JSON list of C-alpha atoms in Angstrom, two decimals:
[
{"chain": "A", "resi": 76, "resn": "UNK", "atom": "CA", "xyz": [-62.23, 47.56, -27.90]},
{"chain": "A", "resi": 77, "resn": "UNK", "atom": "CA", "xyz": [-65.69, 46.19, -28.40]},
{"chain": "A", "resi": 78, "resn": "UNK", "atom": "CA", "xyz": [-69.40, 47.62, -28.27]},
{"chain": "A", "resi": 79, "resn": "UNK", "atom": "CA", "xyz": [-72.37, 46.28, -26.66]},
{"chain": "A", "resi": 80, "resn": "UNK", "atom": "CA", "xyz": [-75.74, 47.94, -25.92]},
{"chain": "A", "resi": 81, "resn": "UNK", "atom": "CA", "xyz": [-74.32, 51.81, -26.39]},
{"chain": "A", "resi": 82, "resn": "UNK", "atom": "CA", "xyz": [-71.69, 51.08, -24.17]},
{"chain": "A", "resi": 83, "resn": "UNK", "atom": "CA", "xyz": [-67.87, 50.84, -24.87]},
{"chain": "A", "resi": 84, "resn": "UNK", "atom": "CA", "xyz": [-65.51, 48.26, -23.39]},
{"chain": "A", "resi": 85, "resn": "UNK", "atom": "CA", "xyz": [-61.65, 49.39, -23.55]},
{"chain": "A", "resi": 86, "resn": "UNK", "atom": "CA", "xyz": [-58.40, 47.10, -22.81]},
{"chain": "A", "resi": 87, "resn": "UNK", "atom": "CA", "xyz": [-55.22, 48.52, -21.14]},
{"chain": "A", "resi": 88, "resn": "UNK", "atom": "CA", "xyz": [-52.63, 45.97, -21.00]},
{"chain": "A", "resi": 89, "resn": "UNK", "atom": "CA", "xyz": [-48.96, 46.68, -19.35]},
{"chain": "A", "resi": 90, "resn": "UNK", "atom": "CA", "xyz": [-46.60, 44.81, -18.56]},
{"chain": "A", "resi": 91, "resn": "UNK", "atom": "CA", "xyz": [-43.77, 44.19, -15.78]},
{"chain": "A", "resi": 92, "resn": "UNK", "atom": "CA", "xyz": [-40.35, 42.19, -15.33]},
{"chain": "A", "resi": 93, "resn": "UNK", "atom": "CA", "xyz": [-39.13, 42.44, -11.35]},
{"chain": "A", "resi": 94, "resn": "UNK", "atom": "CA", "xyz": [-35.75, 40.63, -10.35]},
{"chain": "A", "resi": 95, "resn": "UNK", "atom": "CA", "xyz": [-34.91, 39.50, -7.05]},
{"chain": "A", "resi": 96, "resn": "UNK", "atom": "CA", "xyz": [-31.65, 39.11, -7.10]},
{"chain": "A", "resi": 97, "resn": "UNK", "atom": "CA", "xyz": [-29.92, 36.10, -5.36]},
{"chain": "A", "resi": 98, "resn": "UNK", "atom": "CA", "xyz": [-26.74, 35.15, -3.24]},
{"chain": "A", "resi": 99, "resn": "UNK", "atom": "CA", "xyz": [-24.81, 31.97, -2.84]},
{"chain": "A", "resi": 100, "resn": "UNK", "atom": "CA", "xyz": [-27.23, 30.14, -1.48]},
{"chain": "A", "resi": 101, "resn": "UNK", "atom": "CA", "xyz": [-30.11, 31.97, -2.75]},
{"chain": "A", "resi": 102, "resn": "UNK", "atom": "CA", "xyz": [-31.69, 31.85, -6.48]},
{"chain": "A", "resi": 103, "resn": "UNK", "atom": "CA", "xyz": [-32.09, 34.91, -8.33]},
{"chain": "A", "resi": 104, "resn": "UNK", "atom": "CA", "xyz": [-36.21, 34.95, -9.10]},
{"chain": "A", "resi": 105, "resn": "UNK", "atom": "CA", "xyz": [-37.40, 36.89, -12.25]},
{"chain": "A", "resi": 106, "resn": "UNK", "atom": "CA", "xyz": [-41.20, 37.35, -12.61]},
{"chain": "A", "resi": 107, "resn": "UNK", "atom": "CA", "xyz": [-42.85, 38.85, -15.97]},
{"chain": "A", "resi": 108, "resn": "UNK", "atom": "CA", "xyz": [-46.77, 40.02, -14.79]},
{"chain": "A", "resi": 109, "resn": "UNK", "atom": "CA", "xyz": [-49.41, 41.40, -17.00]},
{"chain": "A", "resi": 110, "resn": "UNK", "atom": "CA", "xyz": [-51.78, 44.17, -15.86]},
{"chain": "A", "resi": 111, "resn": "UNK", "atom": "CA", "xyz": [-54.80, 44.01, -17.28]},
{"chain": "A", "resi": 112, "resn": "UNK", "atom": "CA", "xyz": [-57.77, 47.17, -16.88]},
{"chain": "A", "resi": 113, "resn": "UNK", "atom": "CA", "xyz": [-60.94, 46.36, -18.75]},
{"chain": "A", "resi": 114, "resn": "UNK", "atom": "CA", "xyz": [-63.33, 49.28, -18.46]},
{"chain": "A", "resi": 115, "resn": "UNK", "atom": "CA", "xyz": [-66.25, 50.54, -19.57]},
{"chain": "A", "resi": 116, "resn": "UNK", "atom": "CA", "xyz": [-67.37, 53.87, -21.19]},
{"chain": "A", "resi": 117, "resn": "UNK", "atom": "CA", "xyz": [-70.71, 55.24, -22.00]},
{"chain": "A", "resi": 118, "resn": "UNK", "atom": "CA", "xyz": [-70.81, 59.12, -23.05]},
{"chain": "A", "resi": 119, "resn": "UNK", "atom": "CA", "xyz": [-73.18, 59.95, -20.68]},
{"chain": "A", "resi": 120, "resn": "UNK", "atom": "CA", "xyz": [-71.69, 57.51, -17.88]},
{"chain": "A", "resi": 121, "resn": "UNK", "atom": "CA", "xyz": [-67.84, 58.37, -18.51]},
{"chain": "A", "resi": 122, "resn": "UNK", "atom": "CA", "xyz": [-65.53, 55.36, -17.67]},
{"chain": "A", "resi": 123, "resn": "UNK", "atom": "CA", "xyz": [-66.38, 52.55, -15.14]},
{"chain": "A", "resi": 124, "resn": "UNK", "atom": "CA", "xyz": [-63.63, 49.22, -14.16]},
{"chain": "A", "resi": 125, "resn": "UNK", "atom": "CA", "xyz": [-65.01, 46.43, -14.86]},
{"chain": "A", "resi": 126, "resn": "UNK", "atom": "CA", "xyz": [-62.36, 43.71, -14.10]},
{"chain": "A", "resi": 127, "resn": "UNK", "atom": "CA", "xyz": [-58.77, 44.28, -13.56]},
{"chain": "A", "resi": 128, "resn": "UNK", "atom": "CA", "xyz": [-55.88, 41.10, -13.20]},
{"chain": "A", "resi": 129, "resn": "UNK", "atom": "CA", "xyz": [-52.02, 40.72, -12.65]},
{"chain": "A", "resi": 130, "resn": "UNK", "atom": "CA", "xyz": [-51.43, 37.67, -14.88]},
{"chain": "A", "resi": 131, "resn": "UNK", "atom": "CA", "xyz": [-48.05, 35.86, -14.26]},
{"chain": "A", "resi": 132, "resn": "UNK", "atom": "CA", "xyz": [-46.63, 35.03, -17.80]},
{"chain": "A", "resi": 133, "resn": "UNK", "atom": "CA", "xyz": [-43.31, 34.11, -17.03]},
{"chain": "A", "resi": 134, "resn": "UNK", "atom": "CA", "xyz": [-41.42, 32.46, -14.01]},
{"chain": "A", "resi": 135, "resn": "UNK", "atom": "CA", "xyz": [-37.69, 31.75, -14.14]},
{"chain": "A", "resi": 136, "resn": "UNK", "atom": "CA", "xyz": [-35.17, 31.04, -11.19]},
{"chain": "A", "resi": 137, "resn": "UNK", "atom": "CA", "xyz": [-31.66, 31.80, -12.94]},
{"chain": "A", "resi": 138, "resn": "UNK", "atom": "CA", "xyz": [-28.95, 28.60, -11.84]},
{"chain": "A", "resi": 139, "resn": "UNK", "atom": "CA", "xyz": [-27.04, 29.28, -8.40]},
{"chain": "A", "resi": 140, "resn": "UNK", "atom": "CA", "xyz": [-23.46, 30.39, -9.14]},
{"chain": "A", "resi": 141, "resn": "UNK", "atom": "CA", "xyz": [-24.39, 32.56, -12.55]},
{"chain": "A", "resi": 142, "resn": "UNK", "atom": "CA", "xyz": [-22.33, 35.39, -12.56]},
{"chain": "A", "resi": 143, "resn": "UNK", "atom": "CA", "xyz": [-24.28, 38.88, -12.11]},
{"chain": "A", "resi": 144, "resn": "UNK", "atom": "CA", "xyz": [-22.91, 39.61, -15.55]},
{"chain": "A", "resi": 145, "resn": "UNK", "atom": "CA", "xyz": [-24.58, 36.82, -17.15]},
{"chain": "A", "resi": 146, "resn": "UNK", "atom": "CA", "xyz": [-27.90, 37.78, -14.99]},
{"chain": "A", "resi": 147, "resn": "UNK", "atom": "CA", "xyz": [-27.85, 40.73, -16.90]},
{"chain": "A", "resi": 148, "resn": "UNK", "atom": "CA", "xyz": [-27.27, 39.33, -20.07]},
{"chain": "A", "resi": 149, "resn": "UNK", "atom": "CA", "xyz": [-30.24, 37.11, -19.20]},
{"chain": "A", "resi": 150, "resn": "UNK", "atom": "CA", "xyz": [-32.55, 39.89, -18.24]},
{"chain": "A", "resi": 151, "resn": "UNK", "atom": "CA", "xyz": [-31.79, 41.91, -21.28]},
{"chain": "A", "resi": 152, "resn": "UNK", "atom": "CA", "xyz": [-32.47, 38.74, -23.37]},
{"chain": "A", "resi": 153, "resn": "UNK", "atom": "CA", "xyz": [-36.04, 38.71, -21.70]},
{"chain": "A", "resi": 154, "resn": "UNK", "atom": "CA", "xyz": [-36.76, 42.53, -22.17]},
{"chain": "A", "resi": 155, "resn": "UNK", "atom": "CA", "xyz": [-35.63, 42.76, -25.84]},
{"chain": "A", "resi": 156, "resn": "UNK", "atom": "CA", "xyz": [-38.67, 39.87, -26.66]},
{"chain": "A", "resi": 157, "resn": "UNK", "atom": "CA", "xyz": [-42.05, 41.41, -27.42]},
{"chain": "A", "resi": 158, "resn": "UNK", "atom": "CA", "xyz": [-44.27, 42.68, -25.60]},
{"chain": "A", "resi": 159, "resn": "UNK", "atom": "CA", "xyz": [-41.55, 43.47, -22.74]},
{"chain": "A", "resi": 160, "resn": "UNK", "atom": "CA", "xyz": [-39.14, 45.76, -25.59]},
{"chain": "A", "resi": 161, "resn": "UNK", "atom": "CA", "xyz": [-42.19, 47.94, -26.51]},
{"chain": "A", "resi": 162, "resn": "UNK", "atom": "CA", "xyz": [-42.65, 49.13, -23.20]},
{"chain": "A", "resi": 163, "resn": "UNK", "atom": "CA", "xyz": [-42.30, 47.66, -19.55]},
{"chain": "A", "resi": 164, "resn": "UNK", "atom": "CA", "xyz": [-41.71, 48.32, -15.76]},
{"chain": "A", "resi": 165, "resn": "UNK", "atom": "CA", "xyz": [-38.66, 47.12, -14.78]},
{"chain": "A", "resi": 166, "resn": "UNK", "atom": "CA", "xyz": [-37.69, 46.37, -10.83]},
{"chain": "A", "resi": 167, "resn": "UNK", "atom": "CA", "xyz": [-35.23, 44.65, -8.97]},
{"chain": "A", "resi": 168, "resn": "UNK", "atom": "CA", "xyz": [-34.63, 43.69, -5.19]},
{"chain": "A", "resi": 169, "resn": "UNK", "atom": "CA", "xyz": [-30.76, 44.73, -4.51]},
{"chain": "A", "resi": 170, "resn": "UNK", "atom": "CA", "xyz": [-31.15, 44.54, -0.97]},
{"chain": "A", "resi": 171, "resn": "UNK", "atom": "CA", "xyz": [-28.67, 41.85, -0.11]},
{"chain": "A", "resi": 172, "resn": "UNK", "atom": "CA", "xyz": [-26.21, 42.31, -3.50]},
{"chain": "A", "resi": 173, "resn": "UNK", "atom": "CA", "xyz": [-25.72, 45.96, -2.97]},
{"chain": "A", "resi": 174, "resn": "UNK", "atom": "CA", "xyz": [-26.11, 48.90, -5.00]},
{"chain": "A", "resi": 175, "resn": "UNK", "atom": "CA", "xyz": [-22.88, 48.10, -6.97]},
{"chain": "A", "resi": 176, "resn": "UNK", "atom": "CA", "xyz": [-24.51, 45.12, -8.60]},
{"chain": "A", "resi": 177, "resn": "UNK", "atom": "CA", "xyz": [-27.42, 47.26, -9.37]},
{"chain": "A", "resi": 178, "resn": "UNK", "atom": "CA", "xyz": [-25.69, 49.47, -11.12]},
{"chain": "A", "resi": 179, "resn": "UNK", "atom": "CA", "xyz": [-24.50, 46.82, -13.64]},
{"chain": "A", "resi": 180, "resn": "UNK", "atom": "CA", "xyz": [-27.98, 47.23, -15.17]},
{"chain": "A", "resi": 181, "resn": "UNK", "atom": "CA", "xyz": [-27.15, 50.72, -15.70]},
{"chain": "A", "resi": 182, "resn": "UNK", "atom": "CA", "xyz": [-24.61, 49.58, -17.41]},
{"chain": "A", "resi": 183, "resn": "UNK", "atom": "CA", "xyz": [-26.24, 48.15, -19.68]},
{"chain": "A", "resi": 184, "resn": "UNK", "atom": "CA", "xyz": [-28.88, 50.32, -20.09]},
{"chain": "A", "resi": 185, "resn": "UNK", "atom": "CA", "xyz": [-31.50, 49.08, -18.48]},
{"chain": "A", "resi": 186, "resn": "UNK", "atom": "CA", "xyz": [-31.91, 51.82, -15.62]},
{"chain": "A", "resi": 187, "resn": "UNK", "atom": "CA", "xyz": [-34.42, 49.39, -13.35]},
{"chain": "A", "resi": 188, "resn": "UNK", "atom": "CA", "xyz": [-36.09, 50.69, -10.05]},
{"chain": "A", "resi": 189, "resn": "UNK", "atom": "CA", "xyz": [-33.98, 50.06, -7.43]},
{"chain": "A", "resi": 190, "resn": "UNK", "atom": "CA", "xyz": [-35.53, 48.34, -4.22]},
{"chain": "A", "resi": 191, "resn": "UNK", "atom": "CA", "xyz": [-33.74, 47.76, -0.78]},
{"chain": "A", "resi": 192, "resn": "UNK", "atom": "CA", "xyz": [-36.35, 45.76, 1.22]},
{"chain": "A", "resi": 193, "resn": "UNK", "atom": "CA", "xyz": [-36.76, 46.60, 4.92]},
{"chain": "A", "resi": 194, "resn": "UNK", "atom": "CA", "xyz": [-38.13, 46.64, 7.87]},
{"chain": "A", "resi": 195, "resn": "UNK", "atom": "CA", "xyz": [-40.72, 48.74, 9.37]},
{"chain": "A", "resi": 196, "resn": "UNK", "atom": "CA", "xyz": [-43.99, 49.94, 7.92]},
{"chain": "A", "resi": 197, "resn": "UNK", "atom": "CA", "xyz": [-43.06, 52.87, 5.68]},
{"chain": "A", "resi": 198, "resn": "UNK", "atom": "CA", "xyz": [-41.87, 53.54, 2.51]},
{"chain": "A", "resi": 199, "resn": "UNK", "atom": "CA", "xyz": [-39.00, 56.15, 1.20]},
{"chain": "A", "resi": 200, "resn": "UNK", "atom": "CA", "xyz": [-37.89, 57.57, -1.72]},
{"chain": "A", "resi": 201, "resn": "UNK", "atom": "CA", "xyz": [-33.91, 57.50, -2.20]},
{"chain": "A", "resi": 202, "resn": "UNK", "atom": "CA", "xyz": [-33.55, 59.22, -5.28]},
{"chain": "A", "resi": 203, "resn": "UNK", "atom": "CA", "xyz": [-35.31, 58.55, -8.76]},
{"chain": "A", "resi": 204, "resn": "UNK", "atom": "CA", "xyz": [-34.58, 54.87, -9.02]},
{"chain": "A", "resi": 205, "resn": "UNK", "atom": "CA", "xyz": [-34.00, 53.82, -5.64]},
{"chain": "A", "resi": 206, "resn": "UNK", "atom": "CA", "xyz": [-36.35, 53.32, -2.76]},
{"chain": "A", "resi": 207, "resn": "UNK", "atom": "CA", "xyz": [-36.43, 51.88, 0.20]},
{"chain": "A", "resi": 208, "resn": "UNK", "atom": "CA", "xyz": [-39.66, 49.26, 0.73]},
{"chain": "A", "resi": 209, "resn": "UNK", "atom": "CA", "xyz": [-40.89, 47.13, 4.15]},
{"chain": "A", "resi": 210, "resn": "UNK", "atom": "CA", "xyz": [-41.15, 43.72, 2.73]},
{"chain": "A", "resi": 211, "resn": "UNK", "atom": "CA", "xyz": [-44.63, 44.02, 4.95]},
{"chain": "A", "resi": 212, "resn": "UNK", "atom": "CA", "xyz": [-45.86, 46.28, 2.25]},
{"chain": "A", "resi": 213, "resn": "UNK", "atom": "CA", "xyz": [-44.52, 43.87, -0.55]},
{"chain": "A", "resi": 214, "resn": "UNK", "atom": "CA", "xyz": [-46.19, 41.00, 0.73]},
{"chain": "A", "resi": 215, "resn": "UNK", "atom": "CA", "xyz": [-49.54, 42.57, 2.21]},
{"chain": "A", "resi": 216, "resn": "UNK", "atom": "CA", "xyz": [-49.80, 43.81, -1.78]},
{"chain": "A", "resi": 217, "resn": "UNK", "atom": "CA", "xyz": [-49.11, 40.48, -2.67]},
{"chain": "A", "resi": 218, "resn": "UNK", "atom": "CA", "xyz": [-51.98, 38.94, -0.22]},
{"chain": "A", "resi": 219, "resn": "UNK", "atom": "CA", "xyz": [-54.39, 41.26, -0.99]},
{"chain": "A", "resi": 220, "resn": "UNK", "atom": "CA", "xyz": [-54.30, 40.84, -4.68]},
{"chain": "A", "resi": 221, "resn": "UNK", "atom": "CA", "xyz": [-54.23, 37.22, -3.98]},
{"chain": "A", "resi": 222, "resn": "UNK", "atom": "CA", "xyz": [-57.29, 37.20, -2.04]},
{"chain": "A", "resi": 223, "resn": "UNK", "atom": "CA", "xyz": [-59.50, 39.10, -4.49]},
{"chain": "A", "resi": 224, "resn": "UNK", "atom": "CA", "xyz": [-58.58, 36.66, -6.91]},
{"chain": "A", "resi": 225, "resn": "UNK", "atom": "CA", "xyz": [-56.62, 39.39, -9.26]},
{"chain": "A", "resi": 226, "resn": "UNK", "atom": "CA", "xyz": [-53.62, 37.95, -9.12]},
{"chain": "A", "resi": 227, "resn": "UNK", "atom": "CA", "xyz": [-53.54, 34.74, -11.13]},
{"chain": "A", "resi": 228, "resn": "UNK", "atom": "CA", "xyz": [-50.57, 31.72, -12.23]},
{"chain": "A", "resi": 229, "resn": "UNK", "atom": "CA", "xyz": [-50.84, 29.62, -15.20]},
{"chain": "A", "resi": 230, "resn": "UNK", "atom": "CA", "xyz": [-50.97, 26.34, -14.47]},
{"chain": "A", "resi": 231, "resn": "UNK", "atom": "CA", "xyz": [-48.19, 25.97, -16.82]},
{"chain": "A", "resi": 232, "resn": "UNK", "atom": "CA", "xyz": [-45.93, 28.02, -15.25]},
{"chain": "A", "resi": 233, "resn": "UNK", "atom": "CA", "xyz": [-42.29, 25.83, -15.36]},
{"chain": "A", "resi": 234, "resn": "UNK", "atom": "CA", "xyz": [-42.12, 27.18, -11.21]},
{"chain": "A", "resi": 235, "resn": "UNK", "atom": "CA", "xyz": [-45.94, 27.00, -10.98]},
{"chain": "A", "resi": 236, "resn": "UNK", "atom": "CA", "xyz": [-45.19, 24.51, -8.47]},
{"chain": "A", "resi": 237, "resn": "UNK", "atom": "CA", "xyz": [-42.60, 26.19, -6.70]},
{"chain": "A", "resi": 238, "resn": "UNK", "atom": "CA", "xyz": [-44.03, 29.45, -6.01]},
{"chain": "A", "resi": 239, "resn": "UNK", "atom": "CA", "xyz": [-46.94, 27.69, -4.18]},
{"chain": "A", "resi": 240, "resn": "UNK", "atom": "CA", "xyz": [-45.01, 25.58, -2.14]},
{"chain": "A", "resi": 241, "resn": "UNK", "atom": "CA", "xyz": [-43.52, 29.05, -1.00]},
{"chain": "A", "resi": 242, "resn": "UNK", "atom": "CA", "xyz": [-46.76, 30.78, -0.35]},
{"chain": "A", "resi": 243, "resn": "UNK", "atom": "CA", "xyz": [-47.56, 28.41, 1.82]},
{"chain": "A", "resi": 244, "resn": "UNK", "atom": "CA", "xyz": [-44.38, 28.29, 3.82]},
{"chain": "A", "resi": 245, "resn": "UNK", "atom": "CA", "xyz": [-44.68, 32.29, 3.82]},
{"chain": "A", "resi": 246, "resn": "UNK", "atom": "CA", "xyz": [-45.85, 33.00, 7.43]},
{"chain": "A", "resi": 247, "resn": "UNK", "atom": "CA", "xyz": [-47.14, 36.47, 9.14]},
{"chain": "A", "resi": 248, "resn": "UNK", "atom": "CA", "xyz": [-46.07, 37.47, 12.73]},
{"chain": "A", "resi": 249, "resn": "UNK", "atom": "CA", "xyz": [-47.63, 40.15, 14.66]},
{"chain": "A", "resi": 250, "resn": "UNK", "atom": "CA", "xyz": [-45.49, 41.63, 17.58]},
{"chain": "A", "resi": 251, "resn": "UNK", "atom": "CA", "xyz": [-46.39, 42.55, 21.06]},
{"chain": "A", "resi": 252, "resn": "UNK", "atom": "CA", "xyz": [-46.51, 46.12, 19.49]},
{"chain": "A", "resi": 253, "resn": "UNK", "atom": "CA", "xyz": [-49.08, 44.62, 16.97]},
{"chain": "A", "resi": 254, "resn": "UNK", "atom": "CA", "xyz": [-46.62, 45.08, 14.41]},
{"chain": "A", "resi": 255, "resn": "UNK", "atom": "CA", "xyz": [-46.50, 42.48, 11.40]},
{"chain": "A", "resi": 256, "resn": "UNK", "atom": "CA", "xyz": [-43.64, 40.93, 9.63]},
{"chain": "A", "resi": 257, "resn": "UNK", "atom": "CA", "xyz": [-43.88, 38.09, 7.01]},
{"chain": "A", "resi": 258, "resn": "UNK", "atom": "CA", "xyz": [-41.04, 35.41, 6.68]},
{"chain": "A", "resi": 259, "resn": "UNK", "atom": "CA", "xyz": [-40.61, 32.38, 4.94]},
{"chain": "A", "resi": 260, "resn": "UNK", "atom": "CA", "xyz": [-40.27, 29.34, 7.25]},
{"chain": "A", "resi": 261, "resn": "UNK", "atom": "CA", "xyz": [-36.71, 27.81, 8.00]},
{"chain": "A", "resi": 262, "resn": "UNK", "atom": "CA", "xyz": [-34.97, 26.76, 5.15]},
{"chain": "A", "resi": 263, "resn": "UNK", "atom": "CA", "xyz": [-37.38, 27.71, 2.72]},
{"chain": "A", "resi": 264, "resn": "UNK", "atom": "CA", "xyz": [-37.00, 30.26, -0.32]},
{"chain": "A", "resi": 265, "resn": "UNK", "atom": "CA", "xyz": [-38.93, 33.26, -0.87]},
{"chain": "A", "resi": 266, "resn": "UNK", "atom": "CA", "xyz": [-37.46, 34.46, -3.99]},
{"chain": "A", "resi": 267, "resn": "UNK", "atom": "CA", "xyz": [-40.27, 33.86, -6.26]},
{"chain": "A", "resi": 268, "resn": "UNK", "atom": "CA", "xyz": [-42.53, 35.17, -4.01]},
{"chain": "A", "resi": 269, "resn": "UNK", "atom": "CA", "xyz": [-40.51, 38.40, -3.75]},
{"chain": "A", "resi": 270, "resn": "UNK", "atom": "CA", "xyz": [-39.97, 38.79, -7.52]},
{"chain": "A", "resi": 271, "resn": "UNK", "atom": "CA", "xyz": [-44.04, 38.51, -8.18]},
{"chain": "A", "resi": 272, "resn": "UNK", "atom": "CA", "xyz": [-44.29, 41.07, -5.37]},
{"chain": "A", "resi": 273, "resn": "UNK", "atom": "CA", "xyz": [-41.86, 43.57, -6.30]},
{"chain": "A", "resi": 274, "resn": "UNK", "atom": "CA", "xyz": [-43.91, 43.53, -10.57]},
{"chain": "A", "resi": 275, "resn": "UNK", "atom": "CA", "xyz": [-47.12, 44.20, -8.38]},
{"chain": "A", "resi": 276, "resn": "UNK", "atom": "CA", "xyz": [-45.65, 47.14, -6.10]},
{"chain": "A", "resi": 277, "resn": "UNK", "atom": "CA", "xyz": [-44.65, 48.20, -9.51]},
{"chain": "A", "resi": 278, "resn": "UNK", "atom": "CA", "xyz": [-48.38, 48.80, -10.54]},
{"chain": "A", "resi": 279, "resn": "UNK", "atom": "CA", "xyz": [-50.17, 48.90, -7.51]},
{"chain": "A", "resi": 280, "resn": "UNK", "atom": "CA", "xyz": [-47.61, 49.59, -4.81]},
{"chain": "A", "resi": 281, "resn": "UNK", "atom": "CA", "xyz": [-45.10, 52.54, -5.90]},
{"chain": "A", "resi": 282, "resn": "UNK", "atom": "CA", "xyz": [-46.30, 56.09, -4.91]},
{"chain": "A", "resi": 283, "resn": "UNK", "atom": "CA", "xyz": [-46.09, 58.76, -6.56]},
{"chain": "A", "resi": 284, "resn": "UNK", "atom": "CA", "xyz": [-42.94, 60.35, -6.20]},
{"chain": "A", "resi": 285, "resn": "UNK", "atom": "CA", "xyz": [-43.63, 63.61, -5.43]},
{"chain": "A", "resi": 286, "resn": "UNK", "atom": "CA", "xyz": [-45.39, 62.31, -2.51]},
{"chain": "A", "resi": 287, "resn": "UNK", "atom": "CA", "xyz": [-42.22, 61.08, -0.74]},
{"chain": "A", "resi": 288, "resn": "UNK", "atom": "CA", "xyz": [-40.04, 62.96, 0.67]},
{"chain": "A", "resi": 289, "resn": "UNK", "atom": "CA", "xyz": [-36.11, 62.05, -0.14]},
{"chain": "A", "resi": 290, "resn": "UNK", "atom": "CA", "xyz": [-33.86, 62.27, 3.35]},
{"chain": "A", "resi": 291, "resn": "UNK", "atom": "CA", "xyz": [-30.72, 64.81, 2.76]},
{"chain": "A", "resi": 292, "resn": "UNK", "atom": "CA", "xyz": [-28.49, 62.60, 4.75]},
{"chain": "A", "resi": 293, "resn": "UNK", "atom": "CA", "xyz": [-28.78, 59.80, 2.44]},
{"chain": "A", "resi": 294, "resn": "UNK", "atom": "CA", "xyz": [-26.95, 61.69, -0.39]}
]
């Protein structure tokens, strides 16, 4: 917190570790994102944004053929280091691994958010920790953030490289009902891509609970 000409400037920092969770043939992605709010207050003025960025601190694809167990293992290891242990969101993408796999983290105590990615335009509310999320919302977050410059990689990210070979292979479509889906080219991966998407929904993208209503059928 610093001072400057009767004014106030306050720092929020929190912090985010999202998982998307890979196949045989596909890497499981883990992102670790910092938010970062600086405002400023004057008594008179009350509180006004003056910057706010989703720093990448950490990108890791886990090897091919690592047992979910050890995934786990390898998550925890990342969530018990500081800052992550002294307080973090903590998502994962089970769409193609099912809910079973999920549920190892539970296991474990972890208790992440849930995501199954899908189609469509709307998002819904399963139950506490599971929801349902177009990967059009994921990645429009994703673009938008990009765009206004608030979402930012260190250059010395170990998959700096990667993850923008795969933005660029990342490609919209608009249907003939104006409807747009986003899909990475032929062969490519998407995984990092997904895993930095699903830590921003967790800030930016997630609503409010309350807000979403839960269908009865899906009990």
């Amino acid at each position: 917190m610093g001072v400057t000409e009767g004014y106030q400037e306050f720092v929020t920092d929190k912090w985010a570790l999202a998982a998307d969770l890979g196949q045989s043939n596909d890497p499981t992605a883990i992102c670790v994102m910092q938010h970062r709010v600086v405002e400023r207050g004057h008594w008179r003025e009350g509180l006004t944004k003056v910057s706010e960025h989703f720093d990448v601190r950490h990108l890791q694809r886990l090897p091919l053929g690592l047992s979910y167990l050890d995934q786990v293992a390898e998550v925890r290891r990342l969530l018990a280091r500081p800052p992550l242990r002294d307080g973090c969101k903590f998502t994962i993408d089970s769409t193609g691994v099912g809910r079973a796999v999920g549920d190892l983290f539970n296991d474990a105590g972890m208790s992440p958010t849930q995501v199954t990615i899908t189609a469509g335009n709307e998002q819904t509310r399963v139950d506490h920790y599971r929801w349902h999320v177009p990967k059009a919302v994921l990645i429009s977050i994703l673009d938008a953030r990009l765009h206004l410059g608030e979402l930012r990689f260190a250059a010395a990210l170990s998959e700096a490289g990667a993850m923008a070979d795969e933005l660029k292979d990342f490609q919209r479509k608009v249907s003939a009902a104006g409807r747009s889906t986003w899909e990475a080219r032929v062969g490519s991966h998407d995984d990092l891509v997904l895993s930095c998407a699903l830590a921003l929904w967790s800030f930016v993208g997630k609503p409010n609970p309350s807000m979403v209503t839960v269908p009865t059928d899906w009990y």
